[in-house]
Amino acid sequence: MRDCSRLSRRAVLGLTAAALPLTAAVPAAATTVVGGERLARGGVQVLGAGGLPKKLTARAWLVADCETGEVLASFNAHRRLAPASTLKMLFADTLLTRFAPTLRYRVTDADLADVPLGSSLVGIKPGLTYTVDQLWQGVFLRSGNDAVHVLAHMNGGIDKTVAEMQARAGDLQALDTHVVSPDGFDHKGQISSAYDLTLFARHGLKNDDFRRYCGTRTADFPAGGKKTFQIQNTDRLLTGAWGLHTYDGLIGVKNGYTSHAGNTFTGAATRGGRTLLVTVMHPVAGSNAVYEQTAALLDWGFGEGRSAQAVGTLVTPLSEGGANATEAPAHRAARAAAGAPGTASGGRPSTLRLLEGAAGTAALLGAGAWALRRRFRTAPAAAGEGQGPDTGGRAARDVDESAAETAESGGRHRR
């Protein structure tokens, strides 16, 4: 709060309340940063254990116990970065129970018309009929944006799906996350954090279908008629692709890549009855680095990390009785600058955001937004941590590991 000394407490709380979904609005008395005050600090956070891997180049990472929710170690846990296709974990957590796996759906041209150019695709064709189970295989195994968009249109459209994803993030108290598109493609303002991605993975793994999909190595996918082609999971720790060894006990979860974001990965593994979650975001270049650093952190967690004292916790969703928390102070102004949560890629406010216009909140926003914008208009947000990805007019190259693998192999990925 030191940087906001010229602002009234009322103004700050006003902007915070208005910027979040109503389900995640922070009471005036709430002072605890989500996950614990220590996670709001920069740098490595660890207590009671040594031996952390020395060659960690990621811009942010986190190790947590999946069962207890204890954060065992972290580095810039709430740093806001482009999530790439790891955001599909939130997409799945939001929509996975909407449609029966056996439901059949005939894909139309309109379902695929808004898939971003350069997306990673599983190979869905208009006119063919797919089961919901097959569409989710396309999402999890090949990170197919075409499969994401078909499911989003089945759900009522992109804007509705984005709004529901933002509402789900609010319920999970993933306050660093701003959803612009359901597929994780590079869009200005689309951001998350190592903390939030770990929340998505932990909650998603409670669902048996989520757990099954993220742990599936290969599947046969429809090609028309009675023909199929095999798709392979792009999680290299799961399949042992590209010179990596499979990780003993790995159960998922999701990887992602864009030319803007680099590589991001959340992995979960079980050993000796204990399940750990690790998220690694944006390591120094090298397509295997995100997996190597994830494996190293998992090894640490199953080894020396056993003696670690918790430096934070993965909070309980509000809908499951979790207590309200607030986001890190340095990110409050950045959230306003990034745009309203739930704003779809076309820049239009989503249905969710329109529902947040309660009279009391609006009154607080009037004072808070004016004061904060005046204070921070020229100041960068926390060394750029609050800024969403901006391609600067360059052709965005998605997104997902399947496209990266094709580029490395010198082949052509289907567009």
mmCIF file of C-alpha atoms in Angstrom:
data_model
loop_
_atom_site.group_PDB
_atom_site.id
_atom_site.type_symbol
_atom_site.label_atom_id
_atom_site.label_comp_id
_atom_site.label_asym_id
_atom_site.label_seq_id
_atom_site.Cartn_x
_atom_site.Cartn_y
_atom_site.Cartn_z
ATOM 1 C CA MET A 1 0.000 0.000 0.000
ATOM 2 C CA ARG A 2 3.024 2.305 0.214
ATOM 3 C CA ASP A 3 2.757 3.170 -3.505
ATOM 4 C CA CYS A 4 -0.878 4.073 -3.036
ATOM 5 C CA SER A 5 -0.254 6.454 -0.131
ATOM 6 C CA ARG A 6 -1.943 9.338 -1.948
ATOM 7 C CA LEU A 7 -5.118 7.330 -2.435
ATOM 8 C CA SER A 8 -7.834 6.896 0.066
ATOM 9 C CA ARG A 9 -8.506 3.424 1.423
ATOM 10 C CA ARG A 10 -12.029 3.795 0.075
ATOM 11 C CA ALA A 11 -10.783 4.368 -3.474
ATOM 12 C CA VAL A 12 -8.540 1.324 -3.485
ATOM 13 C CA LEU A 13 -11.212 -0.961 -2.087
ATOM 14 C CA GLY A 14 -13.713 0.471 -4.535
ATOM 15 C CA LEU A 15 -11.665 -0.420 -7.590
ATOM 16 C CA THR A 16 -10.824 -3.865 -6.227
ATOM 17 C CA ALA A 17 -14.469 -4.693 -5.602
ATOM 18 C CA ALA A 18 -15.586 -3.536 -9.023
ATOM 19 C CA ALA A 19 -12.789 -5.242 -10.901
ATOM 20 C CA LEU A 20 -13.637 -8.738 -9.672
ATOM 21 C CA PRO A 21 -16.683 -10.918 -10.319
ATOM 22 C CA LEU A 22 -19.282 -10.443 -7.630
ATOM 23 C CA THR A 23 -18.700 -14.002 -6.384
ATOM 24 C CA ALA A 24 -15.102 -13.050 -5.619
ATOM 25 C CA ALA A 25 -15.641 -9.475 -4.394
ATOM 26 C CA VAL A 26 -13.477 -8.658 -1.397
ATOM 27 C CA PRO A 27 -15.090 -7.457 1.829
ATOM 28 C CA ALA A 28 -13.759 -4.168 3.173
ATOM 29 C CA ALA A 29 -12.121 -5.989 6.084
ATOM 30 C CA ALA A 30 -10.218 -8.542 3.951
ATOM 31 C CA THR A 31 -6.457 -8.049 4.081
ATOM 32 C CA THR A 32 -5.019 -11.506 3.339
ATOM 33 C CA VAL A 33 -3.432 -11.931 -0.087
ATOM 34 C CA VAL A 34 -4.826 -15.001 -1.820
ATOM 35 C CA GLY A 35 -2.711 -17.993 -0.833
ATOM 36 C CA GLY A 36 -0.873 -16.095 1.897
ATOM 37 C CA GLU A 37 1.144 -12.912 2.231
ATOM 38 C CA ARG A 38 4.452 -14.638 1.508
ATOM 39 C CA LEU A 39 3.322 -15.584 -2.013
ATOM 40 C CA ALA A 40 2.903 -11.906 -2.849
ATOM 41 C CA ARG A 41 6.663 -11.411 -2.486
ATOM 42 C CA GLY A 42 9.040 -11.671 -5.395
ATOM 43 C CA GLY A 43 11.890 -14.152 -5.469
ATOM 44 C CA VAL A 44 12.206 -17.689 -4.123
ATOM 45 C CA GLN A 45 10.001 -18.587 -1.159
ATOM 46 C CA VAL A 46 10.918 -21.744 0.764
ATOM 47 C CA LEU A 47 11.150 -22.675 4.442
ATOM 48 C CA GLY A 48 12.730 -25.620 6.218
ATOM 49 C CA ALA A 49 14.258 -27.328 3.183
ATOM 50 C CA GLY A 50 17.240 -26.834 0.941
ATOM 51 C CA GLY A 51 18.466 -28.392 -2.233
ATOM 52 C CA LEU A 52 16.250 -26.561 -4.714
ATOM 53 C CA PRO A 53 17.372 -27.131 -8.311
ATOM 54 C CA LYS A 54 20.067 -24.623 -9.231
ATOM 55 C CA LYS A 55 19.352 -24.206 -12.935
ATOM 56 C CA LEU A 56 15.860 -22.793 -12.814
ATOM 57 C CA THR A 57 15.416 -20.119 -15.482
ATOM 58 C CA ALA A 58 11.620 -19.790 -15.411
ATOM 59 C CA ARG A 59 10.084 -16.389 -14.780
ATOM 60 C CA ALA A 60 7.726 -18.013 -12.281
ATOM 61 C CA TRP A 61 7.211 -21.461 -10.744
ATOM 62 C CA LEU A 62 5.395 -23.153 -7.890
ATOM 63 C CA VAL A 63 5.423 -26.524 -6.098
ATOM 64 C CA ALA A 64 2.375 -27.628 -4.104
ATOM 65 C CA ASP A 65 0.921 -30.668 -2.406
ATOM 66 C CA CYS A 66 -2.214 -31.580 -4.335
ATOM 67 C CA GLU A 67 -4.056 -33.100 -1.383
ATOM 68 C CA THR A 68 -3.336 -30.581 1.360
ATOM 69 C CA GLY A 69 -2.986 -27.531 -0.873
ATOM 70 C CA GLU A 70 0.227 -26.503 0.879
ATOM 71 C CA VAL A 71 2.606 -24.492 -1.308
ATOM 72 C CA LEU A 72 6.029 -25.983 -0.593
ATOM 73 C CA ALA A 73 8.110 -23.509 -2.602
ATOM 74 C CA SER A 74 7.554 -20.793 -5.170
ATOM 75 C CA PHE A 75 9.182 -18.119 -7.270
ATOM 76 C CA ASN A 76 7.064 -15.113 -8.261
ATOM 77 C CA ALA A 77 3.896 -17.114 -7.601
ATOM 78 C CA HIS A 78 1.538 -14.276 -8.538
ATOM 79 C CA ARG A 79 3.538 -12.865 -11.417
ATOM 80 C CA ARG A 80 1.079 -12.305 -14.252
ATOM 81 C CA LEU A 81 2.209 -13.857 -17.523
ATOM 82 C CA ALA A 82 0.706 -15.121 -20.765
ATOM 83 C CA PRO A 83 -0.601 -18.654 -20.059
ATOM 84 C CA ALA A 84 -0.804 -20.022 -23.625
ATOM 85 C CA SER A 85 -2.733 -23.296 -23.751
ATOM 86 C CA THR A 86 -2.437 -24.028 -20.049
ATOM 87 C CA LEU A 87 -5.534 -21.800 -19.884
ATOM 88 C CA LYS A 88 -7.388 -24.753 -21.412
ATOM 89 C CA MET A 89 -7.357 -26.269 -17.910
ATOM 90 C CA LEU A 90 -9.765 -23.522 -16.866
ATOM 91 C CA PHE A 91 -11.786 -24.077 -20.054
ATOM 92 C CA ALA A 92 -12.122 -27.766 -19.204
ATOM 93 C CA ASP A 93 -12.889 -27.099 -15.551
ATOM 94 C CA THR A 94 -15.686 -24.777 -16.677
ATOM 95 C CA LEU A 95 -17.323 -26.891 -19.406
ATOM 96 C CA LEU A 96 -16.346 -30.510 -18.884
ATOM 97 C CA THR A 97 -19.564 -31.509 -17.146
ATOM 98 C CA ARG A 98 -21.895 -29.635 -19.527
ATOM 99 C CA PHE A 99 -22.297 -32.349 -22.156
ATOM 100 C CA ALA A 100 -22.451 -36.123 -21.943
ATOM 101 C CA PRO A 101 -19.322 -37.743 -23.428
ATOM 102 C CA THR A 102 -21.475 -39.819 -25.784
ATOM 103 C CA LEU A 103 -23.338 -36.801 -27.208
ATOM 104 C CA ARG A 104 -22.792 -36.522 -30.970
ATOM 105 C CA TYR A 105 -22.385 -33.154 -32.698
ATOM 106 C CA ARG A 106 -22.152 -32.279 -36.382
ATOM 107 C CA VAL A 107 -19.599 -29.497 -36.879
ATOM 108 C CA THR A 108 -20.488 -26.514 -39.075
ATOM 109 C CA ASP A 109 -18.333 -23.923 -40.830
ATOM 110 C CA ALA A 110 -19.560 -21.340 -38.319
ATOM 111 C CA ASP A 111 -18.137 -23.375 -35.436
ATOM 112 C CA LEU A 112 -14.634 -22.988 -36.862
ATOM 113 C CA ALA A 113 -14.904 -19.512 -38.404
ATOM 114 C CA ASP A 114 -13.380 -17.730 -35.410
ATOM 115 C CA VAL A 115 -10.443 -20.082 -34.771
ATOM 116 C CA PRO A 116 -7.389 -17.760 -34.740
ATOM 117 C CA LEU A 117 -5.028 -17.980 -37.711
ATOM 118 C CA GLY A 118 -1.949 -19.983 -36.784
ATOM 119 C CA SER A 119 -3.713 -22.070 -34.148
ATOM 120 C CA SER A 120 -2.693 -25.556 -33.242
ATOM 121 C CA LEU A 121 -5.369 -27.906 -34.558
ATOM 122 C CA VAL A 122 -6.437 -31.472 -34.004
ATOM 123 C CA GLY A 123 -7.963 -31.613 -37.502
ATOM 124 C CA ILE A 124 -11.722 -31.167 -37.115
ATOM 125 C CA LYS A 125 -13.625 -30.923 -40.404
ATOM 126 C CA PRO A 126 -16.967 -29.195 -41.010
ATOM 127 C CA GLY A 127 -19.696 -31.644 -41.908
ATOM 128 C CA LEU A 128 -18.287 -34.478 -39.789
ATOM 129 C CA THR A 129 -19.937 -35.671 -36.601
ATOM 130 C CA TYR A 130 -17.889 -36.075 -33.419
ATOM 131 C CA THR A 131 -18.700 -37.264 -29.939
ATOM 132 C CA VAL A 132 -18.052 -34.900 -27.045
ATOM 133 C CA ASP A 133 -15.511 -37.440 -25.806
ATOM 134 C CA GLN A 134 -13.559 -37.091 -29.062
ATOM 135 C CA LEU A 135 -13.688 -33.306 -28.885
ATOM 136 C CA TRP A 136 -12.193 -33.362 -25.390
ATOM 137 C CA GLN A 137 -9.475 -35.708 -26.599
ATOM 138 C CA GLY A 138 -8.668 -33.072 -29.205
ATOM 139 C CA VAL A 139 -8.469 -30.405 -26.500
ATOM 140 C CA PHE A 140 -6.290 -32.326 -24.064
ATOM 141 C CA LEU A 141 -4.045 -34.391 -26.331
ATOM 142 C CA ARG A 142 -3.407 -32.039 -29.271
ATOM 143 C CA SER A 143 -4.398 -28.773 -27.592
ATOM 144 C CA GLY A 144 -6.651 -28.201 -30.591
ATOM 145 C CA ASN A 145 -8.147 -24.752 -30.765
ATOM 146 C CA ASP A 146 -10.607 -26.109 -33.309
ATOM 147 C CA ALA A 147 -11.945 -28.520 -30.679
ATOM 148 C CA VAL A 148 -12.122 -25.701 -28.122
ATOM 149 C CA HIS A 149 -14.150 -23.503 -30.457
ATOM 150 C CA VAL A 150 -16.577 -26.270 -31.356
ATOM 151 C CA LEU A 151 -17.258 -26.941 -27.665
ATOM 152 C CA ALA A 152 -17.553 -23.198 -26.983
ATOM 153 C CA HIS A 153 -20.140 -22.827 -29.745
ATOM 154 C CA MET A 154 -22.028 -25.824 -28.383
ATOM 155 C CA ASN A 155 -22.043 -23.937 -25.080
ATOM 156 C CA GLY A 156 -23.656 -20.856 -26.602
ATOM 157 C CA GLY A 157 -20.713 -19.000 -28.128
ATOM 158 C CA ILE A 158 -17.292 -17.548 -27.392
ATOM 159 C CA ASP A 159 -18.463 -14.553 -25.357
ATOM 160 C CA LYS A 160 -20.658 -16.686 -23.104
ATOM 161 C CA THR A 161 -17.872 -19.199 -22.591
ATOM 162 C CA VAL A 162 -15.308 -16.500 -21.788
ATOM 163 C CA ALA A 163 -17.696 -14.988 -19.244
ATOM 164 C CA GLU A 164 -18.262 -18.359 -17.612
ATOM 165 C CA MET A 165 -14.531 -19.065 -17.498
ATOM 166 C CA GLN A 166 -13.937 -15.725 -15.789
ATOM 167 C CA ALA A 167 -16.691 -16.513 -13.294
ATOM 168 C CA ARG A 168 -15.100 -19.902 -12.598
ATOM 169 C CA ALA A 169 -11.720 -18.220 -12.079
ATOM 170 C CA GLY A 170 -13.393 -15.883 -9.597
ATOM 171 C CA ASP A 171 -14.923 -18.790 -7.712
ATOM 172 C CA LEU A 172 -11.553 -20.538 -7.563
ATOM 173 C CA GLN A 173 -10.044 -17.216 -6.388
ATOM 174 C CA ALA A 174 -7.666 -17.188 -9.340
ATOM 175 C CA LEU A 175 -7.449 -13.415 -9.156
ATOM 176 C CA ASP A 176 -4.409 -13.057 -11.424
ATOM 177 C CA THR A 177 -6.303 -14.512 -14.385
ATOM 178 C CA HIS A 178 -7.924 -12.416 -17.086
ATOM 179 C CA VAL A 179 -9.686 -14.441 -19.788
ATOM 180 C CA VAL A 180 -9.935 -13.039 -23.311
ATOM 181 C CA SER A 181 -10.367 -16.208 -25.367
ATOM 182 C CA PRO A 182 -11.185 -19.784 -24.322
ATOM 183 C CA ASP A 183 -8.209 -21.369 -26.105
ATOM 184 C CA GLY A 184 -5.267 -19.507 -24.533
ATOM 185 C CA PHE A 185 -4.225 -17.907 -27.826
ATOM 186 C CA ASP A 186 -2.107 -14.763 -27.550
ATOM 187 C CA HIS A 187 -4.434 -11.812 -27.008
ATOM 188 C CA LYS A 188 -3.600 -8.557 -25.318
ATOM 189 C CA GLY A 189 -4.612 -8.806 -21.679
ATOM 190 C CA GLN A 190 -4.858 -12.605 -21.542
ATOM 191 C CA ILE A 191 -2.869 -13.436 -18.430
ATOM 192 C CA SER A 192 -2.598 -15.823 -15.505
ATOM 193 C CA SER A 193 0.025 -16.862 -12.952
ATOM 194 C CA ALA A 194 1.801 -19.934 -11.648
ATOM 195 C CA TYR A 195 -0.474 -19.806 -8.623
ATOM 196 C CA ASP A 196 -3.685 -19.646 -10.661
ATOM 197 C CA LEU A 197 -2.664 -22.360 -13.112
ATOM 198 C CA THR A 198 -1.932 -24.636 -10.169
ATOM 199 C CA LEU A 199 -5.385 -23.882 -8.773
ATOM 200 C CA PHE A 200 -6.944 -24.881 -12.102
ATOM 201 C CA ALA A 201 -5.013 -28.136 -12.222
ATOM 202 C CA ARG A 202 -5.807 -29.068 -8.640
ATOM 203 C CA HIS A 203 -9.506 -28.448 -9.037
ATOM 204 C CA GLY A 204 -9.655 -30.085 -12.462
ATOM 205 C CA LEU A 205 -8.009 -33.284 -11.240
ATOM 206 C CA LYS A 206 -10.928 -33.830 -8.869
ATOM 207 C CA ASN A 207 -12.955 -34.687 -11.978
ATOM 208 C CA ASP A 208 -12.399 -38.250 -13.205
ATOM 209 C CA ASP A 209 -12.837 -37.307 -16.883
ATOM 210 C CA PHE A 210 -10.367 -34.414 -16.579
ATOM 211 C CA ARG A 211 -7.857 -36.756 -14.981
ATOM 212 C CA ARG A 212 -8.409 -39.410 -17.659
ATOM 213 C CA TYR A 213 -8.048 -37.022 -20.581
ATOM 214 C CA CYS A 214 -4.897 -35.318 -19.330
ATOM 215 C CA GLY A 215 -3.261 -38.696 -18.719
ATOM 216 C CA THR A 216 -4.158 -40.229 -22.104
ATOM 217 C CA ARG A 217 -1.089 -40.767 -24.286
ATOM 218 C CA THR A 218 -2.683 -41.617 -27.660
ATOM 219 C CA ALA A 219 -6.146 -41.868 -29.197
ATOM 220 C CA ASP A 220 -7.722 -42.566 -32.583
ATOM 221 C CA PHE A 221 -9.439 -39.501 -34.017
ATOM 222 C CA PRO A 222 -12.111 -39.441 -36.760
ATOM 223 C CA ALA A 223 -10.923 -38.627 -40.280
ATOM 224 C CA GLY A 224 -14.244 -39.126 -42.090
ATOM 225 C CA GLY A 225 -16.173 -42.237 -42.913
ATOM 226 C CA LYS A 226 -14.663 -45.157 -41.059
ATOM 227 C CA LYS A 227 -11.163 -43.730 -41.233
ATOM 228 C CA THR A 228 -9.221 -42.500 -38.209
ATOM 229 C CA PHE A 229 -5.771 -41.130 -37.486
ATOM 230 C CA GLN A 230 -3.768 -41.345 -34.288
ATOM 231 C CA ILE A 231 -3.182 -38.323 -32.103
ATOM 232 C CA GLN A 232 -0.526 -38.214 -29.386
ATOM 233 C CA ASN A 233 -0.464 -36.165 -26.219
ATOM 234 C CA THR A 234 1.925 -33.214 -26.537
ATOM 235 C CA ASP A 235 3.000 -33.532 -22.871
ATOM 236 C CA ARG A 236 6.570 -34.779 -23.315
ATOM 237 C CA LEU A 237 6.957 -35.947 -19.716
ATOM 238 C CA LEU A 238 3.958 -38.191 -20.311
ATOM 239 C CA THR A 239 5.048 -39.611 -23.675
ATOM 240 C CA GLY A 240 8.831 -39.366 -23.549
ATOM 241 C CA ALA A 241 8.958 -37.493 -26.843
ATOM 242 C CA TRP A 242 11.802 -35.300 -28.112
ATOM 243 C CA GLY A 243 14.569 -36.999 -26.184
ATOM 244 C CA LEU A 244 12.964 -36.796 -22.757
ATOM 245 C CA HIS A 245 12.327 -39.698 -20.411
ATOM 246 C CA THR A 246 8.810 -40.207 -19.150
ATOM 247 C CA TYR A 247 8.441 -39.023 -15.582
ATOM 248 C CA ASP A 248 7.710 -41.795 -13.105
ATOM 249 C CA GLY A 249 4.233 -41.344 -11.655
ATOM 250 C CA LEU A 250 3.156 -38.481 -13.935
ATOM 251 C CA ILE A 251 -0.621 -38.136 -14.240
ATOM 252 C CA GLY A 252 -0.912 -34.945 -16.414
ATOM 253 C CA VAL A 253 -1.750 -32.065 -16.687
ATOM 254 C CA LYS A 254 -1.348 -29.444 -19.492
ATOM 255 C CA ASN A 255 1.331 -27.736 -21.531
ATOM 256 C CA GLY A 256 1.278 -24.665 -23.738
ATOM 257 C CA TYR A 257 3.419 -22.693 -26.128
ATOM 258 C CA THR A 258 3.231 -19.477 -28.104
ATOM 259 C CA SER A 259 5.950 -17.443 -29.754
ATOM 260 C CA HIS A 260 5.063 -14.628 -27.346
ATOM 261 C CA ALA A 261 4.706 -16.641 -24.149
ATOM 262 C CA GLY A 262 7.295 -19.299 -24.750
ATOM 263 C CA ASN A 263 6.664 -22.552 -22.905
ATOM 264 C CA THR A 264 4.421 -23.034 -19.887
ATOM 265 C CA PHE A 265 3.522 -26.304 -18.179
ATOM 266 C CA THR A 266 1.608 -27.570 -15.177
ATOM 267 C CA GLY A 267 2.401 -31.165 -14.253
ATOM 268 C CA ALA A 268 1.156 -33.514 -11.548
ATOM 269 C CA ALA A 269 2.776 -36.727 -10.357
ATOM 270 C CA THR A 270 2.098 -39.308 -7.640
ATOM 271 C CA ARG A 271 4.737 -41.229 -5.684
ATOM 272 C CA GLY A 272 4.299 -43.142 -2.456
ATOM 273 C CA GLY A 273 0.683 -42.073 -2.146
ATOM 274 C CA ARG A 274 1.573 -38.385 -2.386
ATOM 275 C CA THR A 275 0.614 -36.159 -5.345
ATOM 276 C CA LEU A 276 2.524 -32.983 -6.153
ATOM 277 C CA LEU A 277 1.683 -30.177 -8.552
ATOM 278 C CA VAL A 278 4.329 -28.086 -10.302
ATOM 279 C CA THR A 279 3.794 -25.116 -12.599
ATOM 280 C CA VAL A 280 6.678 -23.636 -14.596
ATOM 281 C CA MET A 281 6.178 -20.496 -16.696
ATOM 282 C CA HIS A 282 8.392 -19.016 -19.385
ATOM 283 C CA PRO A 283 11.840 -20.565 -18.876
ATOM 284 C CA VAL A 284 14.751 -19.382 -20.966
ATOM 285 C CA ALA A 285 14.531 -20.633 -24.549
ATOM 286 C CA GLY A 286 14.706 -24.334 -25.151
ATOM 287 C CA SER A 287 11.631 -26.395 -25.887
ATOM 288 C CA ASN A 288 12.526 -29.093 -23.345
ATOM 289 C CA ALA A 289 13.454 -26.642 -20.578
ATOM 290 C CA VAL A 290 9.915 -26.335 -19.229
ATOM 291 C CA TYR A 291 9.726 -30.129 -18.813
ATOM 292 C CA GLU A 292 13.237 -30.511 -17.428
ATOM 293 C CA GLN A 293 12.624 -27.831 -14.812
ATOM 294 C CA THR A 294 9.234 -29.300 -13.924
ATOM 295 C CA ALA A 295 10.830 -32.731 -13.447
ATOM 296 C CA ALA A 296 13.594 -31.208 -11.303
ATOM 297 C CA LEU A 297 11.052 -29.468 -9.063
ATOM 298 C CA LEU A 298 8.977 -32.638 -8.754
ATOM 299 C CA ASP A 299 12.137 -34.543 -7.776
ATOM 300 C CA TRP A 300 12.842 -31.902 -5.144
ATOM 301 C CA GLY A 301 9.289 -32.088 -3.808
ATOM 302 C CA PHE A 302 9.392 -35.856 -3.467
ATOM 303 C CA GLY A 303 12.865 -35.646 -1.909
ATOM 304 C CA GLU A 304 14.220 -32.768 0.148
ATOM 305 C CA GLY A 305 10.938 -30.924 -0.166
ATOM 306 C CA ARG A 306 9.341 -33.396 2.237
ATOM 307 C CA SER A 307 10.723 -31.343 5.100
ATOM 308 C CA ALA A 308 9.539 -28.016 3.661
ATOM 309 C CA GLN A 309 7.186 -25.887 5.703
ATOM 310 C CA ALA A 310 4.302 -24.340 3.808
ATOM 311 C CA VAL A 311 4.930 -20.842 2.467
ATOM 312 C CA GLY A 312 1.321 -20.523 1.334
ATOM 313 C CA THR A 313 -1.734 -22.499 0.398
ATOM 314 C CA LEU A 314 -3.932 -23.244 -2.602
ATOM 315 C CA VAL A 315 -7.193 -21.725 -1.430
ATOM 316 C CA THR A 316 -10.563 -23.459 -1.389
ATOM 317 C CA PRO A 317 -13.130 -22.319 -3.997
ATOM 318 C CA LEU A 318 -15.742 -19.911 -2.677
ATOM 319 C CA SER A 319 -18.486 -22.311 -3.749
ATOM 320 C CA GLU A 320 -16.944 -24.959 -1.489
ATOM 321 C CA GLY A 321 -16.782 -22.716 1.565
ATOM 322 C CA GLY A 322 -13.502 -20.938 0.918
ATOM 323 C CA ALA A 323 -12.888 -17.582 2.623
ATOM 324 C CA ASN A 324 -12.564 -14.453 0.509
ATOM 325 C CA ALA A 325 -9.040 -13.187 -0.122
ATOM 326 C CA THR A 326 -7.607 -10.289 -2.078
ATOM 327 C CA GLU A 327 -5.045 -10.153 -4.860
ATOM 328 C CA ALA A 328 -1.489 -8.917 -4.404
ATOM 329 C CA PRO A 329 -1.502 -5.093 -3.999
ATOM 330 C CA ALA A 330 0.853 -4.542 -6.948
ATOM 331 C CA HIS A 331 -1.680 -6.180 -9.264
ATOM 332 C CA ARG A 332 -4.781 -4.230 -8.369
ATOM 333 C CA ALA A 333 -4.036 -1.276 -10.615
ATOM 334 C CA ALA A 334 -2.743 -3.601 -13.340
ATOM 335 C CA ARG A 335 -6.069 -5.437 -13.374
ATOM 336 C CA ALA A 336 -7.858 -2.203 -14.232
ATOM 337 C CA ALA A 337 -5.310 -1.426 -16.956
ATOM 338 C CA ALA A 338 -5.625 -4.908 -18.485
ATOM 339 C CA GLY A 339 -9.357 -4.525 -19.007
ATOM 340 C CA ALA A 340 -12.488 -5.785 -17.381
ATOM 341 C CA PRO A 341 -12.439 -9.466 -16.438
ATOM 342 C CA GLY A 342 -14.532 -11.463 -18.830
ATOM 343 C CA THR A 343 -14.004 -9.172 -21.804
ATOM 344 C CA ALA A 344 -14.104 -11.255 -24.964
ATOM 345 C CA SER A 345 -11.559 -11.034 -27.756
ATOM 346 C CA GLY A 346 -13.698 -8.594 -29.710
ATOM 347 C CA GLY A 347 -13.318 -6.075 -26.894
ATOM 348 C CA ARG A 348 -16.998 -6.202 -25.943
ATOM 349 C CA PRO A 349 -17.878 -6.546 -22.269
ATOM 350 C CA SER A 350 -19.097 -10.038 -21.555
ATOM 351 C CA THR A 351 -22.394 -10.944 -19.971
ATOM 352 C CA LEU A 352 -20.596 -11.591 -16.699
ATOM 353 C CA ARG A 353 -19.109 -8.097 -16.613
ATOM 354 C CA LEU A 354 -22.439 -6.465 -17.329
ATOM 355 C CA LEU A 355 -23.916 -8.299 -14.349
ATOM 356 C CA GLU A 356 -21.333 -6.709 -12.074
ATOM 357 C CA GLY A 357 -22.860 -3.258 -12.222
ATOM 358 C CA ALA A 358 -24.418 -3.282 -8.792
ATOM 359 C CA ALA A 359 -25.144 0.215 -7.559
ATOM 360 C CA GLY A 360 -22.898 0.073 -4.506
ATOM 361 C CA THR A 361 -19.950 -1.255 -6.468
ATOM 362 C CA ALA A 362 -20.390 1.348 -9.180
ATOM 363 C CA ALA A 363 -20.285 4.130 -6.626
ATOM 364 C CA LEU A 364 -17.019 2.859 -5.187
ATOM 365 C CA LEU A 365 -15.578 2.381 -8.653
ATOM 366 C CA GLY A 366 -16.209 5.986 -9.522
ATOM 367 C CA ALA A 367 -13.863 7.167 -6.812
ATOM 368 C CA GLY A 368 -11.389 4.316 -6.963
ATOM 369 C CA ALA A 369 -10.894 4.088 -10.724
ATOM 370 C CA TRP A 370 -10.367 7.835 -11.183
ATOM 371 C CA ALA A 371 -7.798 8.037 -8.428
ATOM 372 C CA LEU A 372 -5.872 4.924 -9.364
ATOM 373 C CA ARG A 373 -5.717 5.757 -13.058
ATOM 374 C CA ARG A 374 -4.405 9.216 -12.281
ATOM 375 C CA ARG A 375 -1.798 7.775 -9.927
ATOM 376 C CA PHE A 376 -0.572 4.962 -12.214
ATOM 377 C CA ARG A 377 -1.141 6.301 -15.728
ATOM 378 C CA THR A 378 2.555 6.641 -16.422
ATOM 379 C CA ALA A 379 3.965 4.080 -14.023
ATOM 380 C CA PRO A 380 4.714 0.539 -15.252
ATOM 381 C CA ALA A 381 2.889 -2.142 -13.316
ATOM 382 C CA ALA A 382 5.315 -4.119 -11.166
ATOM 383 C CA ALA A 383 8.094 -4.386 -13.724
ATOM 384 C CA GLY A 384 5.629 -5.343 -16.427
ATOM 385 C CA GLU A 385 4.041 -8.201 -14.508
ATOM 386 C CA GLY A 386 0.559 -6.770 -14.899
ATOM 387 C CA GLN A 387 0.724 -6.260 -18.620
ATOM 388 C CA GLY A 388 -0.987 -8.683 -20.923
ATOM 389 C CA PRO A 389 0.619 -10.060 -24.075
ATOM 390 C CA ASP A 390 0.778 -7.710 -27.000
ATOM 391 C CA THR A 391 1.907 -9.006 -30.363
ATOM 392 C CA GLY A 392 2.353 -5.490 -31.678
ATOM 393 C CA GLY A 393 0.544 -6.324 -34.892
ATOM 394 C CA ARG A 394 2.709 -9.352 -35.631
ATOM 395 C CA ALA A 395 1.000 -12.480 -36.837
ATOM 396 C CA ALA A 396 0.436 -14.427 -33.637
ATOM 397 C CA ARG A 397 1.687 -17.977 -33.700
ATOM 398 C CA ASP A 398 -0.197 -20.296 -31.440
ATOM 399 C CA VAL A 399 -0.096 -21.623 -29.059
ATOM 400 C CA ASP A 400 0.342 -25.055 -28.406
ATOM 401 C CA GLU A 401 2.990 -27.657 -28.198
ATOM 402 C CA SER A 402 1.842 -29.488 -31.321
ATOM 403 C CA ALA A 403 2.742 -26.484 -33.451
ATOM 404 C CA ALA A 404 6.127 -26.181 -31.758
ATOM 405 C CA GLU A 405 6.877 -29.845 -32.350
ATOM 406 C CA THR A 406 6.060 -29.506 -36.029
ATOM 407 C CA ALA A 407 8.357 -26.521 -36.380
ATOM 408 C CA GLU A 408 11.193 -28.420 -34.711
ATOM 409 C CA SER A 409 10.729 -31.417 -36.963
ATOM 410 C CA GLY A 410 10.719 -29.290 -40.108
ATOM 411 C CA GLY A 411 7.250 -30.499 -41.017
ATOM 412 C CA ARG A 412 4.060 -28.622 -41.694
ATOM 413 C CA HIS A 413 1.262 -28.508 -39.164
ATOM 414 C CA ARG A 414 -2.264 -28.663 -40.523
ATOM 415 C CA ARG A 415 -3.938 -25.293 -40.490
#
